[in-house]
Coordinates of C-alpha atoms and ligand atoms in Angstrom, one line a residue:
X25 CA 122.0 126.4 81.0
X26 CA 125.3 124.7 81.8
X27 CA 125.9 122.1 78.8
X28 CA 128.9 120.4 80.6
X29 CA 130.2 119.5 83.6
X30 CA 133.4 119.9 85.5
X31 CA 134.6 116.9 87.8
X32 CA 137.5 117.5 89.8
X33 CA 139.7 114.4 90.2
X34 CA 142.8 115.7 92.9
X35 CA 143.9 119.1 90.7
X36 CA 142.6 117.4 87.5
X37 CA 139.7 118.8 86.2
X38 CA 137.6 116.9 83.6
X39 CA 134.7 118.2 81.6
X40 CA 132.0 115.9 80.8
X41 CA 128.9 117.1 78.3
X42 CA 125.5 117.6 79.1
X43 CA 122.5 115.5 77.3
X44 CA 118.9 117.2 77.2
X45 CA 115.9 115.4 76.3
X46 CA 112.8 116.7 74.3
X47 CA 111.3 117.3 77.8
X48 CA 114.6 118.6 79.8
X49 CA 115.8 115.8 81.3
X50 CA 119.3 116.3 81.5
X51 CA 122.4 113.3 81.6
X52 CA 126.1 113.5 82.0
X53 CA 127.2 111.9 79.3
X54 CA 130.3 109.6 80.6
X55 CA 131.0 107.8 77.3
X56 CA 134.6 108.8 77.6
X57 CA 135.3 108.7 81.4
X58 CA 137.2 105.7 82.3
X59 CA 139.4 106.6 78.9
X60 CA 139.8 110.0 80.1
X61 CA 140.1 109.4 83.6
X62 CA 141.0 105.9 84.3
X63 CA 137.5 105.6 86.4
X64 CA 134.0 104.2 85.8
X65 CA 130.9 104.7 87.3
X66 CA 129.3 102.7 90.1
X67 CA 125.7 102.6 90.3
X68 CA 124.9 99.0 91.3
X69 CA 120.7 99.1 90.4
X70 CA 120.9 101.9 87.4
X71 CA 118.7 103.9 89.4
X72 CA 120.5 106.8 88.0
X73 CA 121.8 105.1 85.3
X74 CA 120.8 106.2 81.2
X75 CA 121.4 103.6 79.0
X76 CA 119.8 105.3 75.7
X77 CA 118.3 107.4 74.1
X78 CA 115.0 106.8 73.6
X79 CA 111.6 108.6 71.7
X80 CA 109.3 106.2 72.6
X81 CA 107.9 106.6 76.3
X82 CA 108.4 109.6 78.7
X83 CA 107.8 109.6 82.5
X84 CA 107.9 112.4 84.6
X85 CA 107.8 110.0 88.4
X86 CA 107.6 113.3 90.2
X87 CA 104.4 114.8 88.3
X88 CA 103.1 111.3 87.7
X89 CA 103.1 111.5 83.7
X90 CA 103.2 108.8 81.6
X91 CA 103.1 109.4 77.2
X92 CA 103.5 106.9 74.4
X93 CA 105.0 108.9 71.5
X94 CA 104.0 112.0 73.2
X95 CA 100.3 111.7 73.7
X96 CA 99.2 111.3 77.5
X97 CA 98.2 107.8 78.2
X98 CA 94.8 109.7 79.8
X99 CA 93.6 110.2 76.3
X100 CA 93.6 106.3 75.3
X101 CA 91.6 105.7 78.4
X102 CA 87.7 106.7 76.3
X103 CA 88.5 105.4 72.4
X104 CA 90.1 101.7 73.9
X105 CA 92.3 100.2 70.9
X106 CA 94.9 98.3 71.8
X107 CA 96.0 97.5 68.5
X108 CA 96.2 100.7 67.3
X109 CA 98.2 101.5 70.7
X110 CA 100.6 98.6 69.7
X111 CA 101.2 100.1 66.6
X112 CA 101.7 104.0 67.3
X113 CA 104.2 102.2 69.8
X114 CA 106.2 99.9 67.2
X115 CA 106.3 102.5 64.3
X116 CA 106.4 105.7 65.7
X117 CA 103.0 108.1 64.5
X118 CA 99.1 106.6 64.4
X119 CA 98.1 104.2 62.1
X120 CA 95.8 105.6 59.4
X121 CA 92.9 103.8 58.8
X122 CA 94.4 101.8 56.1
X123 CA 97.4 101.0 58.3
X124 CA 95.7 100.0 60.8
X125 CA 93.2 97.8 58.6
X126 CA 96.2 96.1 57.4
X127 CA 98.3 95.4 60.5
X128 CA 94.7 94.1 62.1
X129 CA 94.7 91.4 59.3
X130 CA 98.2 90.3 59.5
X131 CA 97.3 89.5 63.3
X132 CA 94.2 88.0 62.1
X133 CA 96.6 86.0 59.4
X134 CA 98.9 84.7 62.0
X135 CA 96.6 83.8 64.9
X136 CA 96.8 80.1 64.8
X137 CA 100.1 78.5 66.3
X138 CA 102.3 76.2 63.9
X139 CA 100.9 72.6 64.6
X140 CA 104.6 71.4 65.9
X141 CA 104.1 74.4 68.4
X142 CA 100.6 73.2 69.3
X143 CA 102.1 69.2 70.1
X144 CA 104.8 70.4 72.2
X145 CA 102.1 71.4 74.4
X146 CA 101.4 68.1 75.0
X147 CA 104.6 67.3 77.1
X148 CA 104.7 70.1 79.6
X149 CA 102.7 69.0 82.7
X150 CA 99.7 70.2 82.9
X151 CA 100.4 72.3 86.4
X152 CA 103.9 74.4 84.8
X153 CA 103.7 78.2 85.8
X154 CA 102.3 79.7 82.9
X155 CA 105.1 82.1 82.5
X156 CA 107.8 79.3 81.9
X157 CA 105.1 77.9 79.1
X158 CA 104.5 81.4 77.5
X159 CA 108.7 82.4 77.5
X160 CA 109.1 78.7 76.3
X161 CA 107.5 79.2 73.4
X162 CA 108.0 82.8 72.5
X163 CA 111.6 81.3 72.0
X164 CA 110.3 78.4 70.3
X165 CA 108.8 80.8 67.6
X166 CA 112.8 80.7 66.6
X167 CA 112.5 77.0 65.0
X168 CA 109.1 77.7 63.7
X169 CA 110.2 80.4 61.8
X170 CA 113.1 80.7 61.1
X171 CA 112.7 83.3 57.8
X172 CA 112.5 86.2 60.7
X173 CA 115.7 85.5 62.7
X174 CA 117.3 88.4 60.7
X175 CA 115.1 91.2 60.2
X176 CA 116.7 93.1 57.9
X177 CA 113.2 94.7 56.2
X178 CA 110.3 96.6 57.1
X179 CA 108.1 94.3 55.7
X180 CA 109.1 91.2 57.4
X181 CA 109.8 93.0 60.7
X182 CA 106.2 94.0 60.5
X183 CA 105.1 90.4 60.1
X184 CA 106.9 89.1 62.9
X185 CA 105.8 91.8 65.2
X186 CA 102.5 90.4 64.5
X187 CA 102.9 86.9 64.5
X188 CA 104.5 87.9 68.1
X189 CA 101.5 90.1 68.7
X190 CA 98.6 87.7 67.4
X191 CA 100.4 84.1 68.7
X192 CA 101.1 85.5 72.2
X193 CA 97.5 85.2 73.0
X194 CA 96.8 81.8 71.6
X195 CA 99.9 80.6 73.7
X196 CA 98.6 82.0 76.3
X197 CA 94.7 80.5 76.3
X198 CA 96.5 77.3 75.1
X199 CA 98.3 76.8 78.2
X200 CA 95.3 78.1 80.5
X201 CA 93.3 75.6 78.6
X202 CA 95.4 72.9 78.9
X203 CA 96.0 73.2 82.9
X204 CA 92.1 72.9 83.5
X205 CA 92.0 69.9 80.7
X206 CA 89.7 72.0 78.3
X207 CA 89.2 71.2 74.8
X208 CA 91.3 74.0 72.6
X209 CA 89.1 76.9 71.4
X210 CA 90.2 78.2 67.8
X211 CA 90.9 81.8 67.3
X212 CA 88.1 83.4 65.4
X213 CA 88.9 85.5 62.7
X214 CA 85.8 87.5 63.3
X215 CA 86.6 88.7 66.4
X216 CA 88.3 91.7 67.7
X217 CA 92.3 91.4 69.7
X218 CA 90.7 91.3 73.2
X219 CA 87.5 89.3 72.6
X220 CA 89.1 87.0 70.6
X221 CA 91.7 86.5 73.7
X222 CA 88.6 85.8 76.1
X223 CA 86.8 83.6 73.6
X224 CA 89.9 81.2 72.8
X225 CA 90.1 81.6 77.0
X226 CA 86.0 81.0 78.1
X227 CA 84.3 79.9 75.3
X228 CA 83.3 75.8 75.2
X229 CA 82.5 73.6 71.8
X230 CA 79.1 74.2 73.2
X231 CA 78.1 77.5 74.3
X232 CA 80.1 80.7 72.8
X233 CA 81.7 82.8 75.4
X234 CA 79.5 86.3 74.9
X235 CA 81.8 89.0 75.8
X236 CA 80.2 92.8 76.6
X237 CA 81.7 95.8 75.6
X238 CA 82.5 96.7 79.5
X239 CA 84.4 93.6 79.5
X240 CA 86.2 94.1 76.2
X241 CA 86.8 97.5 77.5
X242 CA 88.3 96.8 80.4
X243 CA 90.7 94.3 78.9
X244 CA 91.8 96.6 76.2
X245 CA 92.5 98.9 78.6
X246 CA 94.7 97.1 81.0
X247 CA 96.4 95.7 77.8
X248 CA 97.2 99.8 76.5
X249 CA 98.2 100.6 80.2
X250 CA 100.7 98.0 80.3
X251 CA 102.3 98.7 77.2
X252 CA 105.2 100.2 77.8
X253 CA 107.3 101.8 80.3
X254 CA 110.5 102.8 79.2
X255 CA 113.5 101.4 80.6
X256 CA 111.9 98.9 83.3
X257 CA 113.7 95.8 84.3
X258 CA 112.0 93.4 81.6
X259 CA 112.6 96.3 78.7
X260 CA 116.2 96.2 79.5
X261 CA 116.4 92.5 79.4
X262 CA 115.0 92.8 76.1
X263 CA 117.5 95.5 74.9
X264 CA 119.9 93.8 76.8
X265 CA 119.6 90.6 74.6
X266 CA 119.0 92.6 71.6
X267 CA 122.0 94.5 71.6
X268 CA 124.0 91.1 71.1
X269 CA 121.9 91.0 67.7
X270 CA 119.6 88.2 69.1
X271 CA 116.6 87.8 67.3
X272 CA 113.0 89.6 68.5
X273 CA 111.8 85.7 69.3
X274 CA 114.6 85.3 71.9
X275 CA 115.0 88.7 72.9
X276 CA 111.1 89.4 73.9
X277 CA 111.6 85.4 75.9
X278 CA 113.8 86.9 77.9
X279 CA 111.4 89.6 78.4
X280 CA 109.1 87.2 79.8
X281 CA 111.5 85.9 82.4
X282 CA 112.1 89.3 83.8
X283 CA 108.3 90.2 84.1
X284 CA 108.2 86.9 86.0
X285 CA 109.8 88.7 88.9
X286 CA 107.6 89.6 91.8
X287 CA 109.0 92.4 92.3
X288 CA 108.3 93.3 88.7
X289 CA 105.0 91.9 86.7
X290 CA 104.9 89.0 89.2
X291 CA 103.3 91.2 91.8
X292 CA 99.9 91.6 90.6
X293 CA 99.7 87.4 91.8
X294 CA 101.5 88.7 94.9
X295 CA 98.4 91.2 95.6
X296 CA 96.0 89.3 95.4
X297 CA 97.3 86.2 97.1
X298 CA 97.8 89.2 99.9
X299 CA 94.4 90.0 99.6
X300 CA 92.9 86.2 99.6
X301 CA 94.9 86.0 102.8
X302 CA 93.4 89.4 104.5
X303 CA 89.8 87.8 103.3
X304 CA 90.3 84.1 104.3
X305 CA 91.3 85.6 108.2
X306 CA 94.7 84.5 107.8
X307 CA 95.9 88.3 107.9
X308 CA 94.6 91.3 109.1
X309 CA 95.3 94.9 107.2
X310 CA 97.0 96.3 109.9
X311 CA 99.2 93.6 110.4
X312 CA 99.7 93.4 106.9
X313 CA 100.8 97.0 107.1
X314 CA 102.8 96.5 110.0
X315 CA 105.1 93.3 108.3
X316 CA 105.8 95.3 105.0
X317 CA 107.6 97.6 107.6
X318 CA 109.3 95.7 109.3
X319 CA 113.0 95.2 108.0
X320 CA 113.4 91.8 109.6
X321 CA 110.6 90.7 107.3
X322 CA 111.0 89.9 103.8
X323 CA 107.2 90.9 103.5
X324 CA 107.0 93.6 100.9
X325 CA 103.5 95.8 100.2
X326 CA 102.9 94.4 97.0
X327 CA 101.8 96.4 94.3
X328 CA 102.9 99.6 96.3
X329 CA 106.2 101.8 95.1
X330 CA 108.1 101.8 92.1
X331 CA 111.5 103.3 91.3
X332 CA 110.0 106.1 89.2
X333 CA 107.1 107.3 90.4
X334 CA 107.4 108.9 93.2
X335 CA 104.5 111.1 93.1
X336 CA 101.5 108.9 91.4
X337 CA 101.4 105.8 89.3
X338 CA 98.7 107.6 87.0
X339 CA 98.1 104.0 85.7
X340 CA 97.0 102.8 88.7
X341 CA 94.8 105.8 89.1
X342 CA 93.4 105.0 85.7
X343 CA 92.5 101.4 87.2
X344 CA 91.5 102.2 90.2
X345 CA 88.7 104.3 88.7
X346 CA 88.1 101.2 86.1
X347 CA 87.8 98.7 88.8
X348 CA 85.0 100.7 90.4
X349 CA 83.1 101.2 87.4
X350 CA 83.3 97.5 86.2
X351 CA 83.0 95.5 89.3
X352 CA 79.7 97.8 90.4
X353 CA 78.4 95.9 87.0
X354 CA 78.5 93.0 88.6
X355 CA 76.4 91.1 90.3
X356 CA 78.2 90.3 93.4
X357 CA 80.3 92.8 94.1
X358 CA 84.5 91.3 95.5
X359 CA 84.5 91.2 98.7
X360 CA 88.9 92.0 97.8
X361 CA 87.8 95.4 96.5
X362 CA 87.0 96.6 100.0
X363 CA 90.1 95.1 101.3
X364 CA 92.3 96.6 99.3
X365 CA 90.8 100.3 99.1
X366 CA 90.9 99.7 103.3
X367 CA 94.7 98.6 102.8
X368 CA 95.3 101.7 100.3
X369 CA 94.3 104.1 102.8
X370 CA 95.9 102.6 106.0
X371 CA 99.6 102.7 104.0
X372 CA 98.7 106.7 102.7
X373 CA 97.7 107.4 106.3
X374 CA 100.8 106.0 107.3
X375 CA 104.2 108.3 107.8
X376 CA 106.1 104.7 106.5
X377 CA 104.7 104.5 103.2
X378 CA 104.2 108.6 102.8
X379 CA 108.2 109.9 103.6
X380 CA 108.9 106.8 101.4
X381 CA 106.4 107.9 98.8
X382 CA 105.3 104.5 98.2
X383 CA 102.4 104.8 96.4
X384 CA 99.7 102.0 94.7
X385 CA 101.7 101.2 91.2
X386 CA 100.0 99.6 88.2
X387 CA 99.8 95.9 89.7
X388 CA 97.8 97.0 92.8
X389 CA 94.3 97.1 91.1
X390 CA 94.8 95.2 87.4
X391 CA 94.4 91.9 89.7
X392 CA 91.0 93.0 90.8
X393 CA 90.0 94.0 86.9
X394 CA 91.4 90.9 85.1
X395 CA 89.7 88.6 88.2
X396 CA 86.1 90.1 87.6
X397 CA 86.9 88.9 83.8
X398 CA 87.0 84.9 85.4
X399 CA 91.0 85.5 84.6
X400 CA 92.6 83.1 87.2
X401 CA 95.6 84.3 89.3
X402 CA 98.7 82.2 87.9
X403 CA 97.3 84.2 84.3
X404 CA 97.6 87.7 85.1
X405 CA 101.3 87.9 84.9
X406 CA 101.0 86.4 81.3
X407 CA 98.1 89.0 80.9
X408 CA 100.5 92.0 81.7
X409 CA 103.1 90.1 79.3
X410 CA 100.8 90.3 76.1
X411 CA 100.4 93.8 77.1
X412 CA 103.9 94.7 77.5
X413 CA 105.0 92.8 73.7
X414 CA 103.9 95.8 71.7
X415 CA 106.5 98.0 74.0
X416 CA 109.4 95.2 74.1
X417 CA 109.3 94.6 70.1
X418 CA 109.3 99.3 69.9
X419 CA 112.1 99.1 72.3
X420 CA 113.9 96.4 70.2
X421 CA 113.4 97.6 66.9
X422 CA 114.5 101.4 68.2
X423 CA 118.0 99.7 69.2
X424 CA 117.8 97.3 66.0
X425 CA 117.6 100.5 63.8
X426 CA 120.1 102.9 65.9
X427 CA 123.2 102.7 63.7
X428 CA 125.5 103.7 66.5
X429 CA 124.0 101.0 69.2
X430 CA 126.6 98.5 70.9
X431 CA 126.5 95.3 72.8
X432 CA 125.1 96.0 76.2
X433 CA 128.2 95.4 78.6
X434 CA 128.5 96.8 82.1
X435 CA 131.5 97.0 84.0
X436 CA 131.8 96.1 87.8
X437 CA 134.3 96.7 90.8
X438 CA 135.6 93.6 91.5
X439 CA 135.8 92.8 95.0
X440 CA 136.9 89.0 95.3
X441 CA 140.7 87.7 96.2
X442 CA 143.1 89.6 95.4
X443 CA 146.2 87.5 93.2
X444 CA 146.1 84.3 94.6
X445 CA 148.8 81.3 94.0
X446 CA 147.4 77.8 92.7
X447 CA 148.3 74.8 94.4
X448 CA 147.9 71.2 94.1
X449 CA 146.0 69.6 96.7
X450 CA 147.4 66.3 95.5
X451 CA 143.7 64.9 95.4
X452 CA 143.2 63.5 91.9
X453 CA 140.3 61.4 91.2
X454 CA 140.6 58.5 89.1
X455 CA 144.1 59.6 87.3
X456 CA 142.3 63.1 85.9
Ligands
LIG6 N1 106.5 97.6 101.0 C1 107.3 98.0 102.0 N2 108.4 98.7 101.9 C2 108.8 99.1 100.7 C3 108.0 98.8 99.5 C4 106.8 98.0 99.7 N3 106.1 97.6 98.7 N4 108.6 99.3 98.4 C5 109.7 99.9 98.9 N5 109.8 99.8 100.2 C6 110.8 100.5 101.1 C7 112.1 99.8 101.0 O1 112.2 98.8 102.0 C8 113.1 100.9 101.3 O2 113.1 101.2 102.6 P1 114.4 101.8 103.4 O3 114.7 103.1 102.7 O4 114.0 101.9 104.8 O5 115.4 100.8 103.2 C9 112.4 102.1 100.5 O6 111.0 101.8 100.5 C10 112.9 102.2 99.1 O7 112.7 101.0 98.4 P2 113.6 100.3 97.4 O8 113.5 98.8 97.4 O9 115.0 100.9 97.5 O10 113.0 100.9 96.0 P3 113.3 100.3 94.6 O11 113.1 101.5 93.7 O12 114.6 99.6 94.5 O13 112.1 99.3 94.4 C11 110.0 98.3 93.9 C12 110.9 99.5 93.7 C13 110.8 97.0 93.5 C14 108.8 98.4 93.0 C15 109.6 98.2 95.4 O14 108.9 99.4 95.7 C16 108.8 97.0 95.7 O15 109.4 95.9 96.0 N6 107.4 97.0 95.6 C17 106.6 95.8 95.8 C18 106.6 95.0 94.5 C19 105.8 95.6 93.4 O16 104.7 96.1 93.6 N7 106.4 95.6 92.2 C20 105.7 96.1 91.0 C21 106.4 97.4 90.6 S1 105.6 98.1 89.2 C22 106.0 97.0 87.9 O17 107.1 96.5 87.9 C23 105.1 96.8 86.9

């Protein structure tokens, strides 16, 4: 196969070489183009856009396949770690048991949040979005400790990782706590990553939260699913930032901000507000169907296409199947469940959505999951978050680590004025 490429400028011809991933993906590399040429590239939402080299994720969007480090994310689905998932993530290989031992205890170690953290709880109102709160404070880790701002050594790269890793979930049942006036609930060092999480988040000084394994399961599993996913638009805000040598506090807060996005980790609110509407009357599917079609409507199908897959999200095919099995545990089964398989199959059935290829994506059916849990709304955008850290702190410590990696700096085509002339208006104000 071709390892270059010719590009024909006028009579100029230019080669450009040919980069091939582990599983043949292949990239023009065009490193040298604008010095050899005098031109860049314009690709104004990097649909098509590489910007490294990466061995942490693959994702074929046309077959629907999604590995972390290689191994299908199918085969996390039956033996549920999330912690051990974080860790193949961050450092490359499976934990042995010892490994894994001690990076559980180091999360176990740095659980609690620095009091000073804890009081500057006390004067953010009570109704902020959660995601400002959690992003807040992720930076905030920066003052707190301030020994891992440079991260020039395994070991304490591992313990910040886990301080990320272990804190994000306190800060997050903190600031759920505090918006329904609860008393705090301690971490307990007893407990496991994801009942822990739902203990600090459900338990009262009264009655302790019992968690069941189908519970724990489920949570663990939206938590792996969400883990990483290559070069998505919160990853590259956290390369982004990284690549400026900014430290893995600041750089995963920026994270945080991009998830925010409803067109990125926001839309799992986004779905189920949809759904909420469908079931309180105020929307019917079809019409729902009918304004996400409709160009003159901002309306969007949330939690349907994605820039990848265009195939399958096989995460959502992972949750879908989930959601079934959990919520037919329950006692009353969700009325939304019905609403949005009935929504699902109106949009497949529809030639809109199939020449589009817009198919469910990972936020269509986690909403439904982390709600049988008793995980309000405003939180599940913060639940995807402490999901995606283990993925954000692989993909920062790949660039940290890459000897040849540069400051992330695009270049644009500049299309304002062209030379203009200043001059004075003759309006000064107050002598200045
Ligand atoms: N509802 C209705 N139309 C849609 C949808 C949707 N959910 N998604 C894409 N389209 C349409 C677009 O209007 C466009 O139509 P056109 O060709 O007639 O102009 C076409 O499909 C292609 O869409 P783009 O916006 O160009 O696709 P892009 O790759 O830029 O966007 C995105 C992907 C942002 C995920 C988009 O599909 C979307 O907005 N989905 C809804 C929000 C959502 O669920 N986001 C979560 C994504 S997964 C994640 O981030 C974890």
């Amino acid at each position: 196969m071709a390892q270059k490429v010719t590009l024909l400028i006028g009579d100029r011809r230019v080669e450009l070489p040919i980069v091939t991933g582990t599983e043949g993906e292949r990239a023009i590399d065009i490193t040298r183009l604008r010095e050899q040429t005098g031109l860049i590239t314009y690709d104004p939402s990097m649909g098509n856009t590489g910007t490294c080299k990466s061995g942490i994720t693959f994702i074929d969007g046309e077959r629907g396949i999604l590995r972390y480090r290689g191994i299908p994310i199918e085969q996390f689905t039956d033996r549920p770690n999330f912690v051990e998932v974080a860790w193949l993530l961050i450092f490359g290989r499976l934990p042995s048991r010892d490994e894994l031992t001690q990076f559980s205890g180091l999360l176990t170690e740095n659980e609690l949040l620095h009091e000073g953290l804890g009081h500057q709880f006390q004067h953010i109102p009570v109704n902020a979005p959660p995601m400002a709160i959690l992003s807040a404070t992720l930076s905030n880790l920066s003052c707190y400790h301030q020994e891992f701002l440079s991260l020039e050594d395994s070991e304490s790269f591992a313990e910040a990782a886990a301080r990320l890793i272990s804190k994000v979930r306190t800060i997050a049942a903190l600031s759920y706590r505090r918006s329904r006036g609860l008393p705090v609930i301690y971490p307990d060092p007893a407990m496991r990553y994801c009942a822990n999480f739902l203990h600090m988040m459900f338990s009262l000084p009264y009655k302790q939260y019992v968690v069941t394994p189908e519970i724990e399961n489920a949570l663990n599993l939206i938590f792996i699913l969400h883990a990483d996913h290559e070069q998505n638009c919160s990853t590259s805000t956290v390369r982004m930032v990284g690549s400026a040598r900014a430290n893995l506090f600041a750089s995963c807060a920026a994270g945080v901000c991009a998830l925010w996005g409803p067109l990125h980790g926001g839309a799992n609110v986004e779905v189920l507000q949809m759904l909420q509407r469908i079931h309180q009357g105020g929307l019917s599917p079809e019409e729902c169907i009918r304004q996400a079609k409709d160009k003159d409507n901002p309306f969007r199908l949330y939690g349907f296409g994605h820039r990848v897959y265009k195939n399958f999200d096989p995460r959502a095919a992972i949750l879908k199947e989930a959601c079934d099995r959990v919520l037919s545990t329950l006692d009353r089964p969700d009325p939304l469940l019905d609403i949005a398989r009935k929504l699902e199959e109106l949009a497949m059935a529809d030639p809109y959505f199939v020449d589009r290829k817009l198919y469910p994506n990972v936020d269509f059916y986690s909403g439904m999951l982390l709600r049988s849990m008793g995980i309000p709304t405003n939180m599940f955008t913060v639940c995807f978050a402490i999901g995606r850290l283990p993925g954000w702190i692989a993909q920062w410590k790949e660039q940290h680590d890459d000897p040849t990696s540069k400051i992330l700096r695009p270049r644009q085509v500049y299309v304002g004025p062209a030379l203009t002339e200043y001059r004075a208006d003759g309006s000064e104000v107050n002598g200045q």
